Short mmCIF file of C-alpha atoms in Angstrom, two decimals:
data_model
loop_
_atom_site.label_atom_id
_atom_site.label_comp_id
_atom_site.label_asym_id
_atom_site.label_seq_id
_atom_site.Cartn_x
_atom_site.Cartn_y
_atom_site.Cartn_z
CA UNK A 1 23.76 60.62 8.27
CA UNK A 2 26.65 60.62 10.75
CA UNK A 3 26.68 63.47 13.21
CA UNK A 4 29.65 65.71 13.77
CA UNK A 5 32.37 67.27 11.66
CA UNK A 6 35.46 65.67 10.16
CA UNK A 7 38.46 67.62 11.45
CA UNK A 8 41.95 67.53 9.99
CA UNK A 9 44.35 69.04 12.56
CA UNK A 10 47.74 70.46 11.51
CA UNK A 11 49.41 67.52 13.28
CA UNK A 12 47.97 65.21 10.64
CA UNK A 13 45.23 62.62 10.32
CA UNK A 14 41.54 63.20 10.68
CA UNK A 15 38.78 62.39 13.14
CA UNK A 16 35.08 62.98 13.62
CA UNK A 17 34.06 65.48 16.29
CA UNK A 18 30.51 66.27 17.34
CA UNK A 19 30.38 69.49 19.39
CA UNK A 20 26.72 68.85 20.18
CA UNK A 21 25.32 72.27 19.26
CA UNK A 22 25.35 74.65 16.31
CA UNK A 23 27.11 77.46 18.16
CA UNK A 24 29.87 75.07 19.18
CA UNK A 25 30.19 73.99 15.54
CA UNK A 26 31.20 77.58 14.84
CA UNK A 27 33.96 77.51 17.46
CA UNK A 28 35.73 74.81 15.45
CA UNK A 29 36.42 77.38 12.71
CA UNK A 30 39.10 79.19 14.73
CA UNK A 31 39.21 81.74 17.47
CA UNK A 32 41.12 84.49 19.29
CA UNK A 33 44.66 84.43 20.63
CA UNK A 34 46.42 81.10 20.24
CA UNK A 35 43.42 79.75 18.34
CA UNK A 36 44.17 82.15 15.47
CA UNK A 37 46.53 79.49 14.13
CA UNK A 38 43.48 77.33 13.40
CA UNK A 39 41.55 80.08 11.61
CA UNK A 40 39.52 78.86 8.63
CA UNK A 41 37.22 81.84 7.98
CA UNK A 42 39.38 83.93 5.70
CA UNK A 43 36.81 84.75 3.01
CA UNK A 44 33.01 84.89 2.75
CA UNK A 45 33.17 81.62 0.81
CA UNK A 46 34.83 79.98 3.82
CA UNK A 47 31.84 80.80 6.02
CA UNK A 48 29.51 79.44 3.35
CA UNK A 49 31.59 76.24 3.23
CA UNK A 50 31.41 75.92 7.03
CA UNK A 51 27.62 75.63 6.81
CA UNK A 52 27.94 72.32 4.95
CA UNK A 53 30.18 70.92 7.68
CA UNK A 54 27.99 72.21 10.49
CA UNK A 55 24.75 70.59 11.62
CA UNK A 56 22.88 72.95 9.27
CA UNK A 57 24.20 70.92 6.29
CA UNK A 58 23.54 73.69 3.78
CA UNK A 59 24.60 73.89 0.15
CA UNK A 60 27.43 76.48 0.17
CA UNK A 61 26.43 77.61 -3.32
CA UNK A 62 23.12 78.81 -1.86
CA UNK A 63 24.67 80.66 1.08
CA UNK A 64 25.35 84.32 0.35
CA UNK A 65 27.84 85.98 2.68
CA UNK A 66 29.22 89.50 2.41
CA UNK A 67 32.58 90.69 3.71
CA UNK A 68 30.79 92.60 6.48
CA UNK A 69 28.84 89.49 7.49
CA UNK A 70 32.06 87.46 7.58
CA UNK A 71 33.64 90.04 9.90
CA UNK A 72 30.53 89.94 12.11
CA UNK A 73 30.69 86.14 12.23
CA UNK A 74 34.32 86.17 13.35
CA UNK A 75 33.55 88.78 16.03
CA UNK A 76 30.61 86.73 17.30
CA UNK A 77 32.60 83.50 17.28
CA UNK A 78 35.45 85.05 19.25
CA UNK A 79 33.05 86.37 21.90
CA UNK A 80 31.40 82.96 22.06
CA UNK A 81 34.79 81.51 22.92
CA UNK A 82 34.91 83.94 25.84
CA UNK A 83 31.46 82.79 26.87
CA UNK A 84 32.40 79.11 26.62
CA UNK A 85 35.58 79.55 28.65
CA UNK A 86 33.72 81.47 31.34
CA UNK A 87 31.06 78.78 31.63
CA UNK A 88 33.54 75.90 31.70
CA UNK A 89 35.95 77.52 34.15
CA UNK A 90 33.33 79.02 36.42
CA UNK A 91 34.16 82.61 35.61
CA UNK A 92 31.71 85.51 35.45
CA UNK A 93 29.65 86.04 32.31
CA UNK A 94 29.32 89.76 31.79
CA UNK A 95 26.18 91.34 30.38
CA UNK A 96 28.18 92.48 27.35
CA UNK A 97 28.48 88.86 26.21
CA UNK A 98 24.72 88.37 26.48
CA UNK A 99 24.24 91.62 24.55
CA UNK A 100 26.40 90.32 21.68
CA UNK A 101 24.27 87.18 21.50
CA UNK A 102 21.04 89.17 21.70
CA UNK A 103 22.10 91.48 18.88
CA UNK A 104 22.86 88.59 16.54
CA UNK A 105 19.69 86.71 17.51
CA UNK A 106 17.47 89.70 16.73
CA UNK A 107 17.55 89.08 12.99
CA UNK A 108 15.49 86.41 11.23
CA UNK A 109 17.09 82.94 11.13
CA UNK A 110 16.87 80.57 8.16
CA UNK A 111 13.29 79.36 7.66
CA UNK A 112 12.82 75.61 8.21
CA UNK A 113 10.95 73.43 5.73
CA UNK A 114 9.35 70.03 6.24
CA UNK A 115 10.32 67.31 3.78
CA UNK A 116 8.58 63.94 3.56
CA UNK A 117 10.94 60.99 3.09
CA UNK A 118 10.45 57.27 2.74
CA UNK A 119 11.28 56.91 6.43
CA UNK A 120 9.31 59.83 7.86
CA UNK A 121 10.24 63.49 7.80
CA UNK A 122 13.33 65.60 7.44
CA UNK A 123 13.96 69.25 8.21
CA UNK A 124 15.51 71.34 5.46
CA UNK A 125 16.03 75.05 5.06
CA UNK A 126 14.59 77.64 2.71
CA UNK A 127 17.40 78.78 0.44
CA UNK A 128 19.23 80.98 -0.24
CA UNK A 129 20.49 81.90 3.23
CA UNK A 130 22.41 85.06 4.13
CA UNK A 131 25.28 85.50 6.54
CA UNK A 132 23.04 87.53 8.83
CA UNK A 133 20.56 84.66 8.97
CA UNK A 134 23.40 82.30 9.88
CA UNK A 135 24.46 84.48 12.78
CA UNK A 136 20.88 84.64 14.01
CA UNK A 137 20.64 80.84 13.94
CA UNK A 138 23.92 80.52 15.86
CA UNK A 139 22.93 83.11 18.46
CA UNK A 140 19.49 81.60 18.96
CA UNK A 141 21.14 78.24 19.49
CA UNK A 142 23.26 79.78 22.27
CA UNK A 143 20.07 80.95 23.98
CA UNK A 144 18.38 77.58 23.52
CA UNK A 145 21.34 75.68 24.98
CA UNK A 146 21.97 77.98 27.93
CA UNK A 147 18.31 77.98 28.93
CA UNK A 148 17.78 74.27 28.26
CA UNK A 149 18.35 70.99 30.10
CA UNK A 150 22.05 70.79 29.17
CA UNK A 151 22.98 74.29 30.28
CA UNK A 152 25.51 72.90 32.78
CA UNK A 153 26.95 70.31 30.39
CA UNK A 154 29.49 72.43 28.51
CA UNK A 155 32.82 70.59 28.59
CA UNK A 156 36.40 71.03 27.45
CA UNK A 157 38.12 67.93 26.10
CA UNK A 158 40.35 66.26 28.70
CA UNK A 159 43.02 65.51 26.11
CA UNK A 160 46.47 67.02 26.49
CA UNK A 161 46.70 70.29 24.55
CA UNK A 162 43.34 69.71 22.84
CA UNK A 163 40.98 72.46 23.99
CA UNK A 164 37.97 71.49 21.87
CA UNK A 165 34.67 72.36 23.52
CA UNK A 166 31.50 70.28 23.36
CA UNK A 167 28.05 69.89 24.87
CA UNK A 168 27.80 66.64 26.81
CA UNK A 169 24.38 65.25 25.90
CA UNK A 170 25.20 61.70 26.99
CA UNK A 171 22.70 60.18 29.40
CA UNK A 172 25.14 59.89 32.33
CA UNK A 173 26.79 63.24 31.57
CA UNK A 174 30.23 61.66 31.65
CA UNK A 175 31.70 62.47 28.24
CA UNK A 176 35.36 63.47 28.63
CA UNK A 177 36.82 63.54 25.13
CA UNK A 178 36.31 65.43 21.91
CA UNK A 179 36.50 62.02 20.23
CA UNK A 180 37.28 58.53 21.50
CA UNK A 181 39.16 57.80 18.27
CA UNK A 182 41.53 60.71 19.00
CA UNK A 183 41.95 62.01 22.55
CA UNK A 184 40.16 59.11 24.20
CA UNK A 185 42.45 56.52 22.64
CA UNK A 186 45.54 58.67 23.22
CA UNK A 187 44.67 58.88 26.90
CA UNK A 188 44.21 55.11 27.12
CA UNK A 189 47.57 54.50 25.44
CA UNK A 190 49.27 57.02 27.73
CA UNK A 191 47.75 55.43 30.84
CA UNK A 192 48.79 51.95 29.65
CA UNK A 193 52.39 53.08 29.09
CA UNK A 194 52.49 54.63 32.55
CA UNK A 195 51.23 51.39 34.13
CA UNK A 196 53.83 49.35 32.25
CA UNK A 197 56.71 51.69 33.00
CA UNK A 198 59.20 50.23 35.50
CA UNK A 199 59.01 51.66 38.99
CA UNK A 200 61.57 54.44 39.18
CA UNK A 201 62.04 53.67 42.87
#
């Protein structure tokens, strides 16, 4: 199975983007301020649908989300944007952000299940799953990432006016783009045009 999420930006087209971590999958669903224009979590069913796109790969029909859980998910996601921006830009991370993560992580996450396949094993999840369990899984992923070997590998795409955030798990730690097929190629085309442009002098 291919990793990542298929995104369809308002500008048109589609591309595959792998944020590299579950909590960063959630950031793709929208955010505060200018990111409100990309909001996708309007109803509880929208959060359930997000789980199929995320690395959880759940069946939305077996994900039960209440209106209160949806509101909690949006609040958590927006604070996680604050956390991501602080980490990327070298700003302070206040204890209130850690407290938000801790509160969500305190609940039980979805229970994993081991499935035997013809090629080995696969992890699945015990269903149904609640919205509260989803938030716990997301928050625990934040803790795992920020206390793990890639804690200093949070990146913002170098594309012009992109802003997507990802965890750089590449061996050299040199990933620059949300996706080579989108921002990576656009950057190459832009650089080529600049090299071919006649010297203004």
